[in-house]
Amino acid sequence: MNRPGAAPPYLRIVSEIKRRVEAGELRAGDRVPSTRQVAEQWGVAPATAAKALNTLRQEGVVVAISRVGTVVAEPAPGSFPPSRVPGAPQRKERRRPASATVHDDRRERMVRTAIAIADAQGFDAVSIRSVATALGIPTMSLYGYVRGKEELAALMVDTAFGELELPATPPAGWRARLELAARLQWRLYLRHPWLPRLVSLTHPQPMPNMLRYGDWGMGVVRELGIEPDAGRLVWWAVSNYVRGTATNLEPQAESERHTGLSTGEWYSAYLPRFRAGLPSGALPAHVAPATFDLTGFFESGLGILLDGVAVLIGRQRLS
């Protein structure tokens, strides 16, 4: 029961989410808690949680995107408000930043909104129009910040790579360092299954965060004590192994959305056909595909690849 004069529970939730938006804790394109999450976090009934989110939608604070969820929206069509930063005074007008800063901030919001759409629906769902719809602004207004989907894709890739937390002091030993480099990249692809298909070995984009990761990775192989060409080959082989394996993530997610079957369930359902179509003995009876795990497959392959690197290092040092 509410205390006399206390705001209804749904309004307290509305006020708290608004505070997070104003403080910069939630930015345009960021997902806000779902109805279930709101109910759990605030200890209210689902109907109260739904009423709070509906109020936020009516006030233009958030917008619901099909198959994505509810995300922070721009408060007024056709305009971007000055960005809020954590720790800034609340409910006070801020001096308008320089035009270059405003432009970069608006473009960053576009990119993060595009990433949210790609994470939920796949990269094919990303377009200038879909991003504009999510932000609640006219489509053509976005062309002042990116030239088209190709540039938007490059910015999405670089923003994603900016999430990598590269340790200032890497673990000791070349193998541990290469394992860490590979696993950091793998975890990034797990968060963003659309990302591997936008990363190219032959036509890499010279973007700041990708260059930062590449330089850090090459720092690992520079200390192997082998020829520079061999070192570059090692880094490319490891990096591209991770990317190549990760290209299975987006089709896997898409298949699960369409079929409702996990990878293990799919193999189990079609195991009799696999056995019938393969030569006798090619798939032993004890094989249990339902235990298939792509991360486990990645780890096993990484071990085999690094065993090969160890052989290469040994040969180089003996020559």
CSV table of C-alpha atoms in Angstrom, one decimal:
chain,number,residue,atom,x,y,z
A,1,MET,CA,0.0,0.0,0.0
A,2,ASN,CA,1.3,3.5,-0.9
A,3,ARG,CA,2.0,6.0,1.9
A,4,PRO,CA,-0.2,9.1,1.8
A,5,GLY,CA,1.2,11.5,-0.8
A,6,ALA,CA,3.6,9.0,-2.2
A,7,ALA,CA,3.7,8.6,-6.0
A,8,PRO,CA,2.1,5.5,-7.5
A,9,PRO,CA,4.7,2.7,-8.0
A,10,TYR,CA,4.5,3.0,-11.8
A,11,LEU,CA,5.4,6.7,-11.7
A,12,ARG,CA,8.4,5.9,-9.5
A,13,ILE,CA,9.6,3.5,-12.1
A,14,VAL,CA,9.0,6.1,-14.8
A,15,SER,CA,11.0,8.7,-12.8
A,16,GLU,CA,13.9,6.3,-12.3
A,17,ILE,CA,14.2,5.3,-15.9
A,18,LYS,CA,14.0,9.0,-17.0
A,19,ARG,CA,16.8,9.7,-14.5
A,20,ARG,CA,19.0,7.0,-16.1
A,21,VAL,CA,18.4,8.5,-19.5
A,22,GLU,CA,19.1,12.0,-18.3
A,23,ALA,CA,22.3,10.9,-16.5
A,24,GLY,CA,23.6,9.2,-19.6
A,25,GLU,CA,23.3,5.7,-18.1
A,26,LEU,CA,20.9,4.8,-20.9
A,27,ARG,CA,21.4,6.4,-24.3
A,28,ALA,CA,19.5,6.5,-27.5
A,29,GLY,CA,19.2,3.0,-28.9
A,30,ASP,CA,20.0,1.3,-25.6
A,31,ARG,CA,17.5,-1.3,-24.4
A,32,VAL,CA,15.5,-0.6,-21.3
A,33,PRO,CA,14.4,-3.4,-18.9
A,34,SER,CA,11.5,-5.5,-20.3
A,35,THR,CA,8.2,-5.8,-18.5
A,36,ARG,CA,9.3,-8.9,-16.7
A,37,GLN,CA,12.6,-7.3,-15.7
A,38,VAL,CA,10.9,-4.2,-14.5
A,39,ALA,CA,8.5,-6.3,-12.4
A,40,GLU,CA,11.5,-8.2,-10.9
A,41,GLN,CA,13.7,-5.2,-10.3
A,42,TRP,CA,11.1,-3.0,-8.7
A,43,GLY,CA,9.1,-5.8,-7.1
A,44,VAL,CA,5.8,-4.8,-8.7
A,45,ALA,CA,3.1,-6.7,-10.6
A,46,PRO,CA,3.5,-7.2,-14.4
A,47,ALA,CA,0.6,-4.9,-15.0
A,48,THR,CA,2.3,-2.1,-13.1
A,49,ALA,CA,5.5,-2.7,-15.0
A,50,ALA,CA,3.6,-2.6,-18.3
A,51,LYS,CA,1.9,0.6,-17.3
A,52,ALA,CA,5.3,2.3,-16.5
A,53,LEU,CA,6.8,1.3,-19.9
A,54,ASN,CA,3.6,2.4,-21.7
A,55,THR,CA,3.8,5.8,-20.0
A,56,LEU,CA,7.4,6.1,-21.1
A,57,ARG,CA,6.4,5.3,-24.7
A,58,GLN,CA,3.5,7.8,-24.6
A,59,GLU,CA,6.0,10.5,-23.4
A,60,GLY,CA,8.4,9.7,-26.2
A,61,VAL,CA,11.2,8.6,-23.8
A,62,VAL,CA,11.3,5.0,-25.2
A,63,VAL,CA,10.2,3.3,-28.4
A,64,ALA,CA,9.2,-0.4,-29.0
A,65,ILE,CA,11.0,-2.1,-31.9
A,66,SER,CA,9.7,-5.3,-33.3
A,67,ARG,CA,11.9,-8.3,-32.3
A,68,VAL,CA,14.3,-6.0,-30.5
A,69,GLY,CA,12.4,-4.8,-27.5
A,70,THR,CA,12.0,-1.3,-25.9
A,71,VAL,CA,14.9,1.1,-26.5
A,72,VAL,CA,15.6,4.7,-25.5
A,73,ALA,CA,14.2,7.0,-28.2
A,74,GLU,CA,15.1,10.5,-29.3
A,75,PRO,CA,12.6,12.8,-27.4
A,76,ALA,CA,11.6,14.8,-30.5
A,77,PRO,CA,11.3,13.8,-34.1
A,78,GLY,CA,13.9,15.3,-36.4
A,79,SER,CA,16.2,16.4,-33.6
A,80,PHE,CA,18.8,15.0,-31.3
A,81,PRO,CA,19.0,16.5,-27.8
A,82,PRO,CA,22.3,17.4,-26.2
A,83,SER,CA,23.9,14.2,-24.8
A,84,ARG,CA,23.9,13.6,-21.0
A,85,VAL,CA,26.9,12.2,-19.3
A,86,PRO,CA,27.1,10.3,-16.0
A,87,GLY,CA,27.5,12.6,-13.1
A,88,ALA,CA,26.1,15.7,-14.9
A,89,PRO,CA,23.6,17.8,-12.9
A,90,GLN,CA,20.1,16.5,-13.5
A,91,ARG,CA,17.2,18.5,-14.8
A,92,LYS,CA,19.4,21.4,-15.8
A,93,GLU,CA,20.1,22.7,-19.3
A,94,ARG,CA,23.6,22.1,-20.5
A,95,ARG,CA,25.5,24.4,-22.8
A,96,ARG,CA,25.4,23.2,-26.4
A,97,PRO,CA,28.6,21.4,-27.3
A,98,ALA,CA,30.7,22.3,-30.3
A,99,SER,CA,29.2,21.3,-33.6
A,100,ALA,CA,31.8,18.6,-34.2
A,101,THR,CA,31.0,17.0,-30.8
A,102,VAL,CA,27.3,17.1,-31.5
A,103,HIS,CA,27.7,15.5,-34.9
A,104,ASP,CA,29.9,12.7,-33.4
A,105,ASP,CA,27.4,12.1,-30.6
A,106,ARG,CA,24.5,11.8,-32.9
A,107,ARG,CA,26.3,9.5,-35.2
A,108,GLU,CA,27.3,7.3,-32.2
A,109,ARG,CA,23.7,7.0,-31.2
A,110,MET,CA,22.8,5.9,-34.7
A,111,VAL,CA,25.5,3.3,-34.7
A,112,ARG,CA,24.5,1.9,-31.3
A,113,THR,CA,20.9,1.7,-32.4
A,114,ALA,CA,22.0,-0.2,-35.5
A,115,ILE,CA,24.0,-2.6,-33.3
A,116,ALA,CA,20.9,-3.3,-31.1
A,117,ILE,CA,18.9,-4.1,-34.2
A,118,ALA,CA,21.6,-6.4,-35.6
A,119,ASP,CA,22.1,-8.2,-32.3
A,120,ALA,CA,18.3,-9.0,-32.1
A,121,GLN,CA,17.5,-9.6,-35.8
A,122,GLY,CA,20.7,-10.1,-37.7
A,123,PHE,CA,22.6,-7.6,-39.9
A,124,ASP,CA,20.1,-7.9,-42.8
A,125,ALA,CA,17.6,-6.1,-40.6
A,126,VAL,CA,19.8,-3.1,-40.4
A,127,SER,CA,19.1,-0.2,-42.8
A,128,ILE,CA,19.1,3.5,-42.7
A,129,ARG,CA,15.3,3.4,-42.5
A,130,SER,CA,15.1,0.8,-39.7
A,131,VAL,CA,17.6,2.9,-37.6
A,132,ALA,CA,15.6,6.1,-38.3
A,133,THR,CA,12.4,4.3,-37.3
A,134,ALA,CA,14.0,3.1,-34.0
A,135,LEU,CA,15.2,6.6,-33.2
A,136,GLY,CA,11.8,8.2,-34.2
A,137,ILE,CA,13.3,10.6,-36.8
A,138,PRO,CA,13.0,11.0,-40.5
A,139,THR,CA,15.1,8.6,-42.6
A,140,MET,CA,16.7,11.3,-44.7
A,141,SER,CA,18.0,13.2,-41.7
A,142,LEU,CA,20.4,10.3,-41.0
A,143,TYR,CA,22.3,10.9,-44.3
A,144,GLY,CA,23.8,13.9,-42.7
A,145,TYR,CA,25.8,11.6,-40.5
A,146,VAL,CA,26.6,8.6,-42.7
A,147,ARG,CA,26.6,8.2,-46.5
A,148,GLY,CA,24.8,4.9,-46.5
A,149,LYS,CA,24.7,1.4,-45.1
A,150,GLU,CA,28.3,0.6,-46.0
A,151,GLU,CA,29.7,3.4,-43.9
A,152,LEU,CA,27.2,2.6,-41.1
A,153,ALA,CA,28.5,-1.1,-41.2
A,154,ALA,CA,32.1,0.1,-40.9
A,155,LEU,CA,31.2,2.2,-37.9
A,156,MET,CA,29.3,-0.7,-36.3
A,157,VAL,CA,32.3,-2.9,-36.6
A,158,ASP,CA,34.7,-0.4,-35.1
A,159,THR,CA,32.3,0.4,-32.3
A,160,ALA,CA,32.0,-3.3,-31.5
A,161,PHE,CA,35.8,-3.7,-31.4
A,162,GLY,CA,35.9,-0.8,-29.1
A,163,GLU,CA,34.2,-3.0,-26.5
A,164,LEU,CA,37.4,-5.2,-26.2
A,165,GLU,CA,39.2,-4.6,-22.9
A,166,LEU,CA,42.8,-5.3,-23.8
A,167,PRO,CA,44.9,-5.9,-20.7
A,168,ALA,CA,47.9,-3.5,-20.2
A,169,THR,CA,49.8,-6.5,-18.9
A,170,PRO,CA,49.1,-9.6,-20.9
A,171,PRO,CA,49.8,-13.1,-19.4
A,172,ALA,CA,53.3,-14.5,-19.6
A,173,GLY,CA,54.2,-16.7,-22.5
A,174,TRP,CA,53.3,-16.5,-26.2
A,175,ARG,CA,50.7,-19.3,-26.1
A,176,ALA,CA,48.8,-17.8,-23.2
A,177,ARG,CA,48.8,-14.4,-24.9
A,178,LEU,CA,47.6,-15.8,-28.3
A,179,GLU,CA,44.9,-17.8,-26.5
A,180,LEU,CA,43.7,-14.6,-24.7
A,181,ALA,CA,43.7,-12.6,-28.0
A,182,ALA,CA,41.7,-15.3,-29.7
A,183,ARG,CA,39.2,-15.7,-26.8
A,184,LEU,CA,38.6,-11.9,-26.5
A,185,GLN,CA,37.7,-11.9,-30.2
A,186,TRP,CA,35.5,-15.0,-29.9
A,187,ARG,CA,33.6,-13.5,-27.0
A,188,LEU,CA,33.0,-10.3,-29.0
A,189,TYR,CA,31.6,-12.4,-31.8
A,190,LEU,CA,29.3,-14.3,-29.4
A,191,ARG,CA,27.9,-10.9,-28.3
A,192,HIS,CA,27.5,-9.8,-31.9
A,193,PRO,CA,27.0,-12.8,-34.2
A,194,TRP,CA,26.6,-10.5,-37.3
A,195,LEU,CA,30.1,-9.1,-36.8
A,196,PRO,CA,32.3,-11.8,-38.4
A,197,ARG,CA,30.9,-11.4,-41.8
A,198,LEU,CA,31.8,-7.7,-41.8
A,199,VAL,CA,35.4,-8.3,-40.8
A,200,SER,CA,37.7,-8.9,-43.8
A,201,LEU,CA,41.2,-10.3,-43.9
A,202,THR,CA,41.8,-9.1,-47.5
A,203,HIS,CA,40.1,-5.7,-47.3
A,204,PRO,CA,40.4,-4.6,-43.7
A,205,GLN,CA,39.0,-1.2,-42.6
A,206,PRO,CA,41.6,1.1,-41.1
A,207,MET,CA,39.3,2.0,-38.2
A,208,PRO,CA,40.7,3.2,-34.8
A,209,ASN,CA,39.5,0.4,-32.6
A,210,MET,CA,40.3,-2.3,-35.1
A,211,LEU,CA,43.8,-0.9,-35.5
A,212,ARG,CA,44.2,-0.8,-31.7
A,213,TYR,CA,43.3,-4.5,-31.5
A,214,GLY,CA,45.5,-5.4,-34.4
A,215,ASP,CA,48.5,-3.5,-33.0
A,216,TRP,CA,48.0,-5.2,-29.6
A,217,GLY,CA,47.8,-8.6,-31.3
A,218,MET,CA,50.9,-8.0,-33.4
A,219,GLY,CA,52.7,-7.0,-30.2
A,220,VAL,CA,52.2,-10.6,-29.1
A,221,VAL,CA,53.8,-12.1,-32.1
A,222,ARG,CA,56.6,-9.6,-32.3
A,223,GLU,CA,58.0,-11.2,-29.2
A,224,LEU,CA,58.0,-14.7,-30.6
A,225,GLY,CA,61.5,-14.3,-31.8
A,226,ILE,CA,60.7,-15.4,-35.4
A,227,GLU,CA,60.9,-13.6,-38.8
A,228,PRO,CA,58.5,-10.7,-39.2
A,229,ASP,CA,56.7,-12.4,-42.1
A,230,ALA,CA,56.2,-15.6,-40.1
A,231,GLY,CA,54.9,-13.5,-37.2
A,232,ARG,CA,52.4,-11.8,-39.4
A,233,LEU,CA,51.3,-15.1,-40.7
A,234,VAL,CA,50.8,-16.5,-37.2
A,235,TRP,CA,48.6,-13.5,-36.2
A,236,TRP,CA,46.6,-13.6,-39.4
A,237,ALA,CA,46.1,-17.4,-39.0
A,238,VAL,CA,44.9,-17.1,-35.4
A,239,SER,CA,42.7,-14.0,-36.0
A,240,ASN,CA,41.1,-15.5,-39.2
A,241,TYR,CA,40.6,-18.9,-37.5
A,242,VAL,CA,38.5,-17.1,-34.9
A,243,ARG,CA,36.6,-15.1,-37.5
A,244,GLY,CA,36.1,-18.1,-39.7
A,245,THR,CA,34.7,-20.3,-37.0
A,246,ALA,CA,32.5,-17.4,-35.8
A,247,THR,CA,30.8,-17.0,-39.2
A,248,ASN,CA,28.7,-19.9,-38.1
A,249,LEU,CA,27.1,-17.9,-35.2
A,250,GLU,CA,24.7,-15.7,-37.2
A,251,PRO,CA,23.3,-18.6,-39.4
A,252,GLN,CA,23.0,-20.6,-36.2
A,253,ALA,CA,21.0,-17.9,-34.5
A,254,GLU,CA,18.9,-17.4,-37.6
A,255,SER,CA,18.2,-21.1,-37.9
A,256,GLU,CA,17.2,-21.2,-34.2
A,257,ARG,CA,14.8,-18.3,-34.7
A,258,HIS,CA,13.1,-20.0,-37.7
A,259,THR,CA,13.1,-23.7,-36.5
A,260,GLY,CA,12.9,-23.3,-32.8
A,261,LEU,CA,15.6,-26.0,-32.5
A,262,SER,CA,19.0,-25.6,-30.9
A,263,THR,CA,22.1,-27.0,-32.7
A,264,GLY,CA,22.0,-30.1,-30.6
A,265,GLU,CA,18.3,-30.6,-31.1
A,266,TRP,CA,18.8,-30.2,-34.8
A,267,TYR,CA,21.5,-32.8,-35.0
A,268,SER,CA,19.4,-35.2,-32.8
A,269,ALA,CA,16.4,-34.8,-35.1
A,270,TYR,CA,18.3,-35.4,-38.3
A,271,LEU,CA,20.9,-38.0,-36.9
A,272,PRO,CA,19.2,-40.9,-38.7
A,273,ARG,CA,19.4,-39.1,-42.1
A,274,PHE,CA,23.1,-38.3,-41.5
A,275,ARG,CA,23.9,-41.9,-40.7
A,276,ALA,CA,21.9,-43.1,-43.8
A,277,GLY,CA,23.7,-40.7,-46.1
A,278,LEU,CA,27.3,-41.3,-45.0
A,279,PRO,CA,29.5,-44.3,-45.7
A,280,SER,CA,29.2,-47.2,-43.2
A,281,GLY,CA,31.2,-46.4,-40.1
A,282,ALA,CA,31.7,-42.7,-40.9
A,283,LEU,CA,29.4,-41.7,-38.0
A,284,PRO,CA,29.9,-44.2,-35.1
A,285,ALA,CA,26.9,-45.2,-33.1
A,286,HIS,CA,28.2,-43.7,-29.9
A,287,VAL,CA,28.4,-40.2,-31.4
A,288,ALA,CA,26.0,-37.9,-29.5
A,289,PRO,CA,25.6,-34.7,-31.7
A,290,ALA,CA,23.2,-33.3,-29.1
A,291,THR,CA,26.3,-32.3,-27.1
A,292,PHE,CA,27.7,-30.2,-29.9
A,293,ASP,CA,28.9,-26.9,-28.7
A,294,LEU,CA,30.4,-24.3,-31.1
A,295,THR,CA,32.6,-22.7,-28.3
A,296,GLY,CA,34.0,-26.1,-27.4
A,297,PHE,CA,34.7,-26.7,-31.1
A,298,PHE,CA,36.5,-23.3,-31.3
A,299,GLU,CA,38.6,-24.2,-28.2
A,300,SER,CA,39.6,-27.5,-29.7
A,301,GLY,CA,40.6,-26.0,-33.0
A,302,LEU,CA,42.5,-23.2,-31.3
A,303,GLY,CA,44.6,-25.8,-29.5
A,304,ILE,CA,45.4,-27.6,-32.7
A,305,LEU,CA,46.3,-24.3,-34.4
A,306,LEU,CA,48.6,-23.2,-31.6
A,307,ASP,CA,50.3,-26.6,-31.6
A,308,GLY,CA,51.2,-25.8,-35.2
A,309,VAL,CA,52.5,-22.4,-34.2
A,310,ALA,CA,54.8,-24.1,-31.6
A,311,VAL,CA,56.2,-26.2,-34.4
A,312,LEU,CA,56.8,-23.1,-36.6
A,313,ILE,CA,58.5,-21.3,-33.7
A,314,GLY,CA,60.8,-24.3,-33.1
A,315,ARG,CA,61.8,-24.4,-36.8
A,316,GLN,CA,62.4,-20.7,-37.0
A,317,ARG,CA,64.6,-20.7,-33.9
A,318,LEU,CA,66.7,-23.7,-35.2
A,319,SER,CA,67.3,-22.2,-38.6
